Amino acid sequence: MEKQGYVYIMASKRNGTLYIGVTSDLPKRAYEHREGLVAGFTKKYGCKSLVWFAVFDTIEAARARELQMKEWRRAWKLEAIEELNPDWVDLASTLT
């Protein structure tokens, strides 16, 4: 059986720098970003808050959506976040 996939957005602060990623283990990946365990964009720009995510049946479907979203205008990304998470709370604490 194939693993589920997640597309997620990390933010440095409300309306700050955004990062879109994909993973098969969202709690682990959010922790890695929050703690700065992985060198790269999120560590450099302080994107530590999980502000949006979506679940997909397969990692391939999640990757396809991630690629689409990376082409989106910033306003569309902000709209997606505001719709799901209007207070921009860190959703990592809601994951089990």
PDB file of C-alpha atoms in Angstrom:
ATOM      1  CA  MET A   1       0.000   0.000   0.000  1.00  0.00           C
ATOM      2  CA  GLU A   2       1.279   3.416  -0.936  1.00  0.00           C
ATOM      3  CA  LYS A   3       1.918   6.119   1.641  1.00  0.00           C
ATOM      4  CA  GLN A   4      -0.182   9.235   1.910  1.00  0.00           C
ATOM      5  CA  GLY A   5       1.441  12.480   0.912  1.00  0.00           C
ATOM      6  CA  TYR A   6       1.174  15.980   2.317  1.00  0.00           C
ATOM      7  CA  VAL A   7       1.685  19.358   0.735  1.00  0.00           C
ATOM      8  CA  TYR A   8       2.436  21.995   3.330  1.00  0.00           C
ATOM      9  CA  ILE A   9       3.303  25.647   3.739  1.00  0.00           C
ATOM     10  CA  MET A  10       5.754  26.889   6.346  1.00  0.00           C
ATOM     11  CA  ALA A  11       5.927  30.603   7.183  1.00  0.00           C
ATOM     12  CA  SER A  12       8.393  32.861   8.963  1.00  0.00           C
ATOM     13  CA  LYS A  13       5.519  34.984  10.346  1.00  0.00           C
ATOM     14  CA  ARG A  14       2.092  36.189   9.281  1.00  0.00           C
ATOM     15  CA  ASN A  15       2.425  37.399   5.675  1.00  0.00           C
ATOM     16  CA  GLY A  16       6.155  36.653   5.882  1.00  0.00           C
ATOM     17  CA  THR A  17       8.374  34.356   3.842  1.00  0.00           C
ATOM     18  CA  LEU A  18       6.593  31.196   2.644  1.00  0.00           C
ATOM     19  CA  TYR A  19       7.917  27.747   1.776  1.00  0.00           C
ATOM     20  CA  ILE A  20       5.904  25.028   0.038  1.00  0.00           C
ATOM     21  CA  GLY A  21       7.023  21.443   0.506  1.00  0.00           C
ATOM     22  CA  VAL A  22       5.899  17.835   0.209  1.00  0.00           C
ATOM     23  CA  THR A  23       6.426  14.898   2.558  1.00  0.00           C
ATOM     24  CA  SER A  24       5.066  11.529   3.576  1.00  0.00           C
ATOM     25  CA  ASP A  25       5.573  12.273   7.306  1.00  0.00           C
ATOM     26  CA  LEU A  26       4.237  15.732   8.145  1.00  0.00           C
ATOM     27  CA  PRO A  27       4.756  15.692  11.942  1.00  0.00           C
ATOM     28  CA  LYS A  28       8.414  14.737  11.481  1.00  0.00           C
ATOM     29  CA  ARG A  29       9.003  17.234   8.687  1.00  0.00           C
ATOM     30  CA  ALA A  30       7.350  20.118  10.566  1.00  0.00           C
ATOM     31  CA  TYR A  31       9.560  19.324  13.567  1.00  0.00           C
ATOM     32  CA  GLU A  32      12.679  19.332  11.375  1.00  0.00           C
ATOM     33  CA  HIS A  33      11.775  22.753   9.968  1.00  0.00           C
ATOM     34  CA  ARG A  34      10.865  24.203  13.373  1.00  0.00           C
ATOM     35  CA  GLU A  35      14.129  23.036  14.950  1.00  0.00           C
ATOM     36  CA  GLY A  36      16.301  24.060  11.975  1.00  0.00           C
ATOM     37  CA  LEU A  37      17.598  20.517  11.518  1.00  0.00           C
ATOM     38  CA  VAL A  38      17.755  20.717   7.725  1.00  0.00           C
ATOM     39  CA  ALA A  39      19.992  23.239   6.002  1.00  0.00           C
ATOM     40  CA  GLY A  40      18.334  25.205   3.244  1.00  0.00           C
ATOM     41  CA  PHE A  41      15.628  27.745   2.519  1.00  0.00           C
ATOM     42  CA  THR A  42      13.457  27.270   5.611  1.00  0.00           C
ATOM     43  CA  LYS A  43      16.429  27.472   7.963  1.00  0.00           C
ATOM     44  CA  LYS A  44      17.894  30.507   6.173  1.00  0.00           C
ATOM     45  CA  TYR A  45      14.607  32.438   6.185  1.00  0.00           C
ATOM     46  CA  GLY A  46      13.201  31.243   9.518  1.00  0.00           C
ATOM     47  CA  CYS A  47      10.147  29.451   8.142  1.00  0.00           C
ATOM     48  CA  LYS A  48       9.247  27.566  11.326  1.00  0.00           C
ATOM     49  CA  SER A  49       5.441  27.698  11.504  1.00  0.00           C
ATOM     50  CA  LEU A  50       3.271  25.147   9.723  1.00  0.00           C
ATOM     51  CA  VAL A  51       0.416  27.366   8.516  1.00  0.00           C
ATOM     52  CA  TRP A  52      -1.285  25.184   5.871  1.00  0.00           C
ATOM     53  CA  PHE A  53      -1.366  21.578   4.708  1.00  0.00           C
ATOM     54  CA  ALA A  54      -3.407  19.170   2.608  1.00  0.00           C
ATOM     55  CA  VAL A  55      -3.474  15.377   2.605  1.00  0.00           C
ATOM     56  CA  PHE A  56      -3.332  13.284  -0.590  1.00  0.00           C
ATOM     57  CA  ASP A  57      -3.862   9.582  -1.161  1.00  0.00           C
ATOM     58  CA  THR A  58      -0.389   9.141  -2.639  1.00  0.00           C
ATOM     59  CA  ILE A  59       2.946  10.927  -2.451  1.00  0.00           C
ATOM     60  CA  GLU A  60       2.837  11.284  -6.243  1.00  0.00           C
ATOM     61  CA  ALA A  61      -0.456  13.185  -6.062  1.00  0.00           C
ATOM     62  CA  ALA A  62       1.029  15.415  -3.360  1.00  0.00           C
ATOM     63  CA  ARG A  63       4.125  16.101  -5.489  1.00  0.00           C
ATOM     64  CA  ALA A  64       1.950  17.036  -8.465  1.00  0.00           C
ATOM     65  CA  ARG A  65      -0.016  19.494  -6.309  1.00  0.00           C
ATOM     66  CA  GLU A  66       3.175  20.939  -4.814  1.00  0.00           C
ATOM     67  CA  LEU A  67       4.505  21.690  -8.296  1.00  0.00           C
ATOM     68  CA  GLN A  68       1.229  23.412  -9.205  1.00  0.00           C
ATOM     69  CA  MET A  69       1.234  25.499  -6.033  1.00  0.00           C
ATOM     70  CA  LYS A  70       4.832  26.600  -6.522  1.00  0.00           C
ATOM     71  CA  GLU A  71       3.612  28.283  -9.719  1.00  0.00           C
ATOM     72  CA  TRP A  72       0.827  30.132  -7.895  1.00  0.00           C
ATOM     73  CA  ARG A  73       0.911  33.851  -7.295  1.00  0.00           C
ATOM     74  CA  ARG A  74       1.691  34.828  -3.727  1.00  0.00           C
ATOM     75  CA  ALA A  75      -1.847  36.206  -3.280  1.00  0.00           C
ATOM     76  CA  TRP A  76      -3.305  32.753  -4.016  1.00  0.00           C
ATOM     77  CA  LYS A  77      -1.032  31.143  -1.419  1.00  0.00           C
ATOM     78  CA  LEU A  78      -2.044  33.743   1.172  1.00  0.00           C
ATOM     79  CA  GLU A  79      -5.700  33.163   0.329  1.00  0.00           C
ATOM     80  CA  ALA A  80      -5.303  29.393   0.851  1.00  0.00           C
ATOM     81  CA  ILE A  81      -3.666  29.990   4.243  1.00  0.00           C
ATOM     82  CA  GLU A  82      -6.282  32.530   5.358  1.00  0.00           C
ATOM     83  CA  GLU A  83      -9.113  30.188   4.352  1.00  0.00           C
ATOM     84  CA  LEU A  84      -7.789  27.276   6.423  1.00  0.00           C
ATOM     85  CA  ASN A  85      -5.947  29.151   9.150  1.00  0.00           C
ATOM     86  CA  PRO A  86      -7.079  32.808   9.467  1.00  0.00           C
ATOM     87  CA  ASP A  87      -5.044  33.366  12.647  1.00  0.00           C
ATOM     88  CA  TRP A  88      -1.851  31.866  11.178  1.00  0.00           C
ATOM     89  CA  VAL A  89      -1.402  29.544  14.174  1.00  0.00           C
ATOM     90  CA  ASP A  90       1.290  26.883  14.020  1.00  0.00           C
ATOM     91  CA  LEU A  91      -0.659  23.779  13.007  1.00  0.00           C
ATOM     92  CA  ALA A  92       2.171  21.417  13.964  1.00  0.00           C
ATOM     93  CA  SER A  93       0.679  21.081  17.454  1.00  0.00           C
ATOM     94  CA  THR A  94      -2.536  19.691  15.920  1.00  0.00           C
ATOM     95  CA  LEU A  95      -0.731  16.769  14.273  1.00  0.00           C
ATOM     96  CA  THR A  96      -0.654  13.364  15.957  1.00  0.00           C
TER      97      THR A  96
END
